[in-house]
């Protein structure tokens, strides 16, 4: 049963998937304003024990605000929360946890320098009779939780040394030891490889089997369709649809989220006419570094002008490392890189930029954005507009350049002088892309270009990448989102543990064949 | 089912801007309030003679504060500038004197040098000392706090060695003009301060170099991936602060007609206070020269007003410390509120 439009908005009991008496958490007409702007307007939903409820919506729809209200970070301006039918008021994140609501945020709140066990018991380290920390007990309980999650993570490992997927499992482990009855997962699969996603799915299933409720927030609708029992779609702070997931198709969900039809067209493979070889990599090796960082061991490939080459691999396979070597961000161990036939050995990103190489790095917040600077400064940071005498800036020329991209990228921003932080993730990513496109690169490397980006912006970014290829830019696309790699790439290179394990033509590739190459040793694939 | 088109993803935030504006103007408002208070308590505070006096008093550490603004914008700190002022003051004095009578001579005949050689020597020594510290901070990634804390002791030690503990006094008139001279009613150091402010403000806001200083302070990793030369810029900001300290050392020797190893004691406190009170964030990436000027004036007004009111120098120290902590607390509070 599905309710949409004003029905969805007003009606909580009849339209919902679960009768209210089973619900662990009831949200009633929740409203939140920031500085006089209403970001959540009378949102109601109910989450049943042992069920997965999907919260859907584009970035900026109000999902994060709702999550923050449910996890006690913000207080609502109106409406009510009820746990087991009893009205509650969450006074803070600790209070929410005590009442059984744990949240796994998109950016983990872990302590990088602590061990796994300390992280799981942070703030409530058990003590023995002498009042000393009971390290042995902690290690034992951590090991037990990790086993329950099917994760092979030693309690004594430092969190900073874990992969993102492992860190996420630690957060889930923490929620379990808190005896949480509702776990809110904000984009839990955004940074995971397909195999890790599979493991998370089975973890979620075993959690629900034990009666834990999950609020699953994701842009990946296939996963939502597979995992969720019921759903709520938010748009512009109001509920636009709710119901049982079984009654909705992915197309329905997309339509409700964006309010318009979206056609994810496949790349027209026949239309692409690759030109001269722009990038050639021969037997590339990274410098041996710590055991922690992935290495690149003898990789060879080429990218032609007007071609989109996908680089698919699990996180940690060496995808990002290849990009960083080509861009001069990390020192090259051995091997040859040629750009337009010329030997190229960048000493730093400056050399690569001068040679017409651009890199949109994977971690927008850590590697791309200047949080304290306005949009215009973020755009102009690579100096795409040549300065005047004595390095003086030509702000008018920069504004003009930005204006062009603003229209082309369908950038939604109040003004170029607004802080970059006021933009949604998708629009921030558009600014980052504009920054690099203004340099007119011959080789564009994009690493996870649509991570944490809403569907509308994702479509815009995909369209743009296709246009760039049509204009003759050579594009190397790195992404954990296999449908994205398949939809965009002319050719796909699979990488595993620093070695290329195969190449597929975009039109022949499918998720299964790609996954085999990414996960199996070369001989077995 | 009809659906409205998606509205803008950016929420208008007018009230937040008002808060931001208030936060930006807070140092200026505080400065004006303080001046009003002192005028009320002691009317002669507002005399033009006293106001120029304040300007003259702040001009030397104001010059160094301008350099320090660059360093703090990159998330750095420089604790060595007080000691560097003493060292460069002595260098200027030694050059102006052509040596130290009875100990050594710079040239065979023991001839003195013109003021400009003295000033140049002080500025070059300051710049080199700053750049050296910058190399440790940028290339060897030693925390700036440690490098400049060590630098502070090293420079003070060098100053003691050169001066052998005693002062070098008595310079010619041209040398003394820079610290004590007047152009009309305006003391010369004030004019030097203004020139430094204008140049630095221009560089910071209108050149690519200035932009890279902000970018590096805002996100060093992103700056590197944007092809900015992070190491070179970091070294340059410490060199710049060293240059400013050298200029300050020369001006101080000129004004006091004497240089000694204990000069510039605790200048780093006033300088860092001026920058931070002026709104430059210790977390890097935000701040301005205009703010630093206001912060400098605020400290000058405070010190001067307290002297006029006969407040003990011990209490002055207490107040300055309290104001630094207060300003940073205010800054953090505002940031939280803006969110």
mmCIF file of N, CA and C in Angstrom, chain B residues 113-196:
data_model
loop_
_atom_site.group_PDB
_atom_site.id
_atom_site.type_symbol
_atom_site.label_atom_id
_atom_site.label_comp_id
_atom_site.label_asym_id
_atom_site.label_seq_id
_atom_site.Cartn_x
_atom_site.Cartn_y
_atom_site.Cartn_z
ATOM 1 N N UNK B 113 78.555 52.533 9.225
ATOM 2 C CA UNK B 113 77.783 52.435 7.993
ATOM 3 C C UNK B 113 76.568 53.352 8.069
ATOM 4 N N UNK B 114 76.067 53.707 6.884
ATOM 5 C CA UNK B 114 74.854 54.527 6.841
ATOM 6 C C UNK B 114 73.660 53.737 7.388
ATOM 7 N N UNK B 115 72.583 54.454 7.737
ATOM 8 C CA UNK B 115 71.410 53.818 8.328
ATOM 9 C C UNK B 115 70.826 52.750 7.422
ATOM 10 N N UNK B 116 70.867 52.992 6.078
ATOM 11 C CA UNK B 116 70.197 52.029 5.200
ATOM 12 C C UNK B 116 70.899 50.678 5.185
ATOM 13 N N UNK B 117 72.229 50.695 5.367
ATOM 14 C CA UNK B 117 72.906 49.403 5.484
ATOM 15 C C UNK B 117 72.489 48.697 6.776
ATOM 16 N N UNK B 118 72.353 49.491 7.823
ATOM 17 C CA UNK B 118 71.927 48.924 9.111
ATOM 18 C C UNK B 118 70.524 48.319 8.993
ATOM 19 N N UNK B 119 69.619 49.093 8.367
ATOM 20 C CA UNK B 119 68.245 48.607 8.217
ATOM 21 C C UNK B 119 68.220 47.354 7.354
ATOM 22 N N UNK B 120 68.971 47.395 6.253
ATOM 23 C CA UNK B 120 68.990 46.263 5.334
ATOM 24 C C UNK B 120 69.509 45.009 6.038
ATOM 25 N N UNK B 121 70.609 45.190 6.818
ATOM 26 C CA UNK B 121 71.185 44.043 7.527
ATOM 27 C C UNK B 121 70.156 43.438 8.477
ATOM 28 N N UNK B 122 69.432 44.287 9.206
ATOM 29 C CA UNK B 122 68.432 43.800 10.157
ATOM 30 C C UNK B 122 67.339 43.028 9.429
ATOM 31 N N UNK B 123 66.871 43.600 8.315
ATOM 32 C CA UNK B 123 65.761 42.970 7.588
ATOM 33 C C UNK B 123 66.196 41.642 6.971
ATOM 34 N N UNK B 124 67.429 41.630 6.405
ATOM 35 C CA UNK B 124 67.914 40.391 5.780
ATOM 36 C C UNK B 124 68.093 39.299 6.841
ATOM 37 N N UNK B 125 68.710 39.657 7.953
ATOM 38 C CA UNK B 125 68.907 38.669 9.015
ATOM 39 C C UNK B 125 67.551 38.132 9.488
ATOM 40 N N UNK B 126 66.601 39.053 9.655
ATOM 41 C CA UNK B 126 65.258 38.625 10.078
ATOM 42 C C UNK B 126 64.636 37.678 9.067
ATOM 43 N N UNK B 127 64.730 38.024 7.788
ATOM 44 C CA UNK B 127 64.136 37.206 6.729
ATOM 45 C C UNK B 127 64.765 35.825 6.664
ATOM 46 N N UNK B 128 66.107 35.780 6.763
ATOM 47 C CA UNK B 128 66.799 34.495 6.692
ATOM 48 C C UNK B 128 66.433 33.629 7.902
ATOM 49 N N UNK B 129 66.410 34.262 9.079
ATOM 50 C CA UNK B 129 66.063 33.511 10.290
ATOM 51 C C UNK B 129 64.645 32.940 10.161
ATOM 52 N N UNK B 130 63.716 33.765 9.645
ATOM 53 C CA UNK B 130 62.342 33.301 9.460
ATOM 54 C C UNK B 130 62.272 32.169 8.455
ATOM 55 N N UNK B 131 62.990 32.334 7.332
ATOM 56 C CA UNK B 131 62.949 31.309 6.291
ATOM 57 C C UNK B 131 63.482 29.978 6.818
ATOM 58 N N UNK B 132 64.556 30.054 7.629
ATOM 59 C CA UNK B 132 65.111 28.823 8.200
ATOM 60 C C UNK B 132 64.060 28.097 9.044
ATOM 61 N N UNK B 133 63.360 28.864 9.845
ATOM 62 C CA UNK B 133 62.298 28.248 10.648
ATOM 63 C C UNK B 133 61.223 27.668 9.742
ATOM 64 N N UNK B 134 60.934 28.395 8.654
ATOM 65 C CA UNK B 134 59.936 27.917 7.697
ATOM 66 C C UNK B 134 60.332 26.588 7.089
ATOM 67 N N UNK B 135 61.623 26.402 6.819
ATOM 68 C CA UNK B 135 62.093 25.142 6.246
ATOM 69 C C UNK B 135 61.810 23.990 7.209
ATOM 70 N N UNK B 136 62.070 24.235 8.483
ATOM 71 C CA UNK B 136 61.787 23.178 9.468
ATOM 72 C C UNK B 136 60.297 22.869 9.540
ATOM 73 N N UNK B 137 59.481 23.917 9.458
ATOM 74 C CA UNK B 137 58.033 23.712 9.550
ATOM 75 C C UNK B 137 57.514 22.998 8.302
ATOM 76 N N UNK B 138 57.922 23.485 7.114
ATOM 77 C CA UNK B 138 57.316 22.996 5.875
ATOM 78 C C UNK B 138 57.946 21.684 5.421
ATOM 79 N N UNK B 139 59.256 21.675 5.296
ATOM 80 C CA UNK B 139 59.903 20.501 4.689
ATOM 81 C C UNK B 139 60.070 19.369 5.696
ATOM 82 N N UNK B 140 60.429 19.730 6.922
ATOM 83 C CA UNK B 140 60.695 18.679 7.908
ATOM 84 C C UNK B 140 59.476 18.417 8.785
ATOM 85 N N UNK B 141 58.401 19.161 8.523
ATOM 86 C CA UNK B 141 57.115 19.002 9.214
ATOM 87 C C UNK B 141 57.230 18.947 10.749
ATOM 88 N N UNK B 142 58.161 19.748 11.279
ATOM 89 C CA UNK B 142 58.216 19.914 12.729
ATOM 90 C C UNK B 142 57.130 20.930 13.087
ATOM 91 N N UNK B 143 56.350 20.686 14.140
ATOM 92 C CA UNK B 143 55.295 21.652 14.484
ATOM 93 C C UNK B 143 55.862 23.069 14.674
ATOM 94 N N UNK B 144 55.159 24.059 14.110
ATOM 95 C CA UNK B 144 55.630 25.441 14.159
ATOM 96 C C UNK B 144 55.853 25.894 15.599
ATOM 97 N N UNK B 145 54.999 25.413 16.471
ATOM 98 C CA UNK B 145 55.118 25.786 17.871
ATOM 99 C C UNK B 145 56.501 25.417 18.417
ATOM 100 N N UNK B 146 56.955 24.212 18.092
ATOM 101 C CA UNK B 146 58.251 23.738 18.589
ATOM 102 C C UNK B 146 59.397 24.489 17.919
ATOM 103 N N UNK B 147 59.315 24.608 16.589
ATOM 104 C CA UNK B 147 60.396 25.257 15.854
ATOM 105 C C UNK B 147 60.611 26.677 16.355
ATOM 106 N N UNK B 148 59.518 27.427 16.493
ATOM 107 C CA UNK B 148 59.676 28.833 16.829
ATOM 108 C C UNK B 148 59.918 29.034 18.327
ATOM 109 N N UNK B 149 59.502 28.054 19.122
ATOM 110 C CA UNK B 149 59.853 28.123 20.545
ATOM 111 C C UNK B 149 61.363 27.967 20.696
ATOM 112 N N UNK B 150 61.912 26.994 19.941
ATOM 113 C CA UNK B 150 63.362 26.832 19.933
ATOM 114 C C UNK B 150 64.032 28.060 19.341
ATOM 115 N N UNK B 151 63.449 28.574 18.234
ATOM 116 C CA UNK B 151 63.997 29.765 17.585
ATOM 117 C C UNK B 151 64.057 30.938 18.549
ATOM 118 N N UNK B 152 63.032 31.073 19.345
ATOM 119 C CA UNK B 152 62.967 32.158 20.323
ATOM 120 C C UNK B 152 64.205 32.137 21.232
ATOM 121 N N UNK B 153 64.526 30.970 21.737
ATOM 122 C CA UNK B 153 65.671 30.855 22.642
ATOM 123 C C UNK B 153 66.983 31.055 21.889
ATOM 124 N N UNK B 154 67.055 30.477 20.687
ATOM 125 C CA UNK B 154 68.289 30.602 19.900
ATOM 126 C C UNK B 154 68.568 32.065 19.572
ATOM 127 N N UNK B 155 67.552 32.788 19.103
ATOM 128 C CA UNK B 155 67.755 34.185 18.707
ATOM 129 C C UNK B 155 68.097 35.054 19.912
ATOM 130 N N UNK B 156 67.437 34.769 21.021
ATOM 131 C CA UNK B 156 67.736 35.536 22.230
ATOM 132 C C UNK B 156 69.182 35.267 22.651
ATOM 133 N N UNK B 157 69.579 33.984 22.535
ATOM 134 C CA UNK B 157 70.949 33.630 22.879
ATOM 135 C C UNK B 157 71.952 34.329 21.974
ATOM 136 N N UNK B 158 71.664 34.323 20.663
ATOM 137 C CA UNK B 158 72.548 35.006 19.717
ATOM 138 C C UNK B 158 72.652 36.488 20.055
ATOM 139 N N UNK B 159 71.520 37.093 20.405
ATOM 140 C CA UNK B 159 71.503 38.512 20.741
ATOM 141 C C UNK B 159 72.378 38.775 21.962
ATOM 142 N N UNK B 160 72.296 37.893 22.946
ATOM 143 C CA UNK B 160 73.124 38.049 24.145
ATOM 144 C C UNK B 160 74.604 37.922 23.794
ATOM 145 N N UNK B 161 74.922 36.961 22.884
ATOM 146 C CA UNK B 161 76.316 36.777 22.487
ATOM 147 C C UNK B 161 76.842 38.026 21.790
ATOM 148 N N UNK B 162 76.040 38.541 20.824
ATOM 149 C CA UNK B 162 76.501 39.713 20.072
ATOM 150 C C UNK B 162 76.670 40.916 20.995
ATOM 151 N N UNK B 163 75.647 41.178 21.815
ATOM 152 C CA UNK B 163 75.699 42.365 22.655
ATOM 153 C C UNK B 163 76.538 42.158 23.906
ATOM 154 N N UNK B 164 76.926 40.904 24.132
ATOM 155 C CA UNK B 164 77.654 40.568 25.351
ATOM 156 C C UNK B 164 76.883 41.041 26.587
ATOM 157 N N UNK B 165 75.565 40.992 26.497
ATOM 158 C CA UNK B 165 74.737 41.336 27.639
ATOM 159 C C UNK B 165 74.430 42.812 27.765
ATOM 160 N N UNK B 166 75.247 43.677 27.173
ATOM 161 C CA UNK B 166 75.033 45.108 27.377
ATOM 162 C C UNK B 166 74.369 45.776 26.188
ATOM 163 N N UNK B 167 73.903 47.013 26.334
ATOM 164 C CA UNK B 167 73.279 47.744 25.237
ATOM 165 C C UNK B 167 74.318 48.387 24.305
ATOM 166 N N UNK B 168 73.893 48.654 23.082
ATOM 167 C CA UNK B 168 74.687 49.471 22.160
ATOM 168 C C UNK B 168 73.858 50.717 21.901
ATOM 169 N N UNK B 169 74.394 51.861 22.258
ATOM 170 C CA UNK B 169 73.583 53.078 22.205
ATOM 171 C C UNK B 169 74.267 54.175 21.406
ATOM 172 N N UNK B 170 73.459 55.184 21.075
ATOM 173 C CA UNK B 170 73.968 56.391 20.452
ATOM 174 C C UNK B 170 74.203 56.258 18.960
ATOM 175 N N UNK B 171 73.182 56.592 18.184
ATOM 176 C CA UNK B 171 73.307 56.502 16.725
ATOM 177 C C UNK B 171 73.210 57.891 16.127
ATOM 178 N N UNK B 172 73.543 57.959 14.813
ATOM 179 C CA UNK B 172 73.480 59.291 14.182
ATOM 180 C C UNK B 172 72.027 59.690 13.938
ATOM 181 N N UNK B 173 71.866 60.930 13.496
ATOM 182 C CA UNK B 173 70.531 61.511 13.404
ATOM 183 C C UNK B 173 69.666 60.817 12.362
ATOM 184 N N UNK B 174 70.297 60.444 11.220
ATOM 185 C CA UNK B 174 69.529 59.804 10.149
ATOM 186 C C UNK B 174 68.982 58.471 10.627
ATOM 187 N N UNK B 175 69.777 57.733 11.404
ATOM 188 C CA UNK B 175 69.344 56.461 11.972
ATOM 189 C C UNK B 175 68.168 56.682 12.934
ATOM 190 N N UNK B 176 68.305 57.715 13.745
ATOM 191 C CA UNK B 176 67.296 57.980 14.774
ATOM 192 C C UNK B 176 65.985 58.510 14.206
ATOM 193 N N UNK B 177 66.027 59.100 13.007
ATOM 194 C CA UNK B 177 64.815 59.687 12.422
ATOM 195 C C UNK B 177 63.723 58.642 12.235
ATOM 196 N N UNK B 178 64.119 57.422 11.879
ATOM 197 C CA UNK B 178 63.128 56.387 11.579
ATOM 198 C C UNK B 178 62.296 56.006 12.797
ATOM 199 N N UNK B 179 62.878 56.119 13.966
ATOM 200 C CA UNK B 179 62.113 55.760 15.159
ATOM 201 C C UNK B 179 61.506 56.958 15.848
ATOM 202 N N UNK B 180 62.209 58.124 15.750
ATOM 203 C CA UNK B 180 61.771 59.269 16.550
ATOM 204 C C UNK B 180 61.292 60.447 15.735
ATOM 205 N N UNK B 181 61.545 60.390 14.416
ATOM 206 C CA UNK B 181 61.206 61.550 13.581
ATOM 207 C C UNK B 181 59.707 61.712 13.382
ATOM 208 N N UNK B 182 59.359 62.888 12.848
ATOM 209 C CA UNK B 182 57.957 63.181 12.571
ATOM 210 C C UNK B 182 57.824 63.699 11.154
ATOM 211 N N UNK B 183 56.709 63.387 10.512
ATOM 212 C CA UNK B 183 56.345 64.045 9.265
ATOM 213 C C UNK B 183 55.085 64.817 9.575
ATOM 214 N N UNK B 184 55.216 66.150 9.721
ATOM 215 C CA UNK B 184 54.089 66.916 10.248
ATOM 216 C C UNK B 184 53.808 66.414 11.652
ATOM 217 N N UNK B 185 52.528 66.081 11.923
ATOM 218 C CA UNK B 185 52.220 65.603 13.278
ATOM 219 C C UNK B 185 52.372 64.086 13.401
ATOM 220 N N UNK B 186 52.729 63.423 12.285
ATOM 221 C CA UNK B 186 52.695 61.954 12.280
ATOM 222 C C UNK B 186 54.083 61.376 12.526
ATOM 223 N N UNK B 187 54.208 60.519 13.544
ATOM 224 C CA UNK B 187 55.502 59.876 13.790
ATOM 225 C C UNK B 187 55.883 58.978 12.610
ATOM 226 N N UNK B 188 57.188 58.915 12.294
ATOM 227 C CA UNK B 188 57.652 58.148 11.137
ATOM 228 C C UNK B 188 57.286 56.651 11.238
ATOM 229 N N UNK B 189 57.459 55.998 12.399
ATOM 230 C CA UNK B 189 57.117 54.564 12.450
ATOM 231 C C UNK B 189 55.658 54.300 12.076
ATOM 232 N N UNK B 190 54.783 55.266 12.373
ATOM 233 C CA UNK B 190 53.375 55.101 12.026
ATOM 234 C C UNK B 190 53.227 55.037 10.517
ATOM 235 N N UNK B 191 54.007 55.887 9.821
ATOM 236 C CA UNK B 191 53.942 55.884 8.354
ATOM 237 C C UNK B 191 54.464 54.549 7.812
ATOM 238 N N UNK B 192 55.573 54.069 8.405
ATOM 239 C CA UNK B 192 56.115 52.778 7.973
ATOM 240 C C UNK B 192 55.063 51.685 8.180
ATOM 241 N N UNK B 193 54.412 51.702 9.332
ATOM 242 C CA UNK B 193 53.364 50.730 9.642
ATOM 243 C C UNK B 193 52.273 50.764 8.576
ATOM 244 N N UNK B 194 51.826 51.985 8.244
ATOM 245 C CA UNK B 194 50.772 52.133 7.238
ATOM 246 C C UNK B 194 51.189 51.546 5.900
ATOM 247 N N UNK B 195 52.454 51.840 5.500
ATOM 248 C CA UNK B 195 52.944 51.331 4.217
ATOM 249 C C UNK B 195 52.927 49.803 4.225
ATOM 250 N N UNK B 196 53.409 49.223 5.323
ATOM 251 C CA UNK B 196 53.424 47.755 5.431
ATOM 252 C C UNK B 196 52.000 47.198 5.355
#
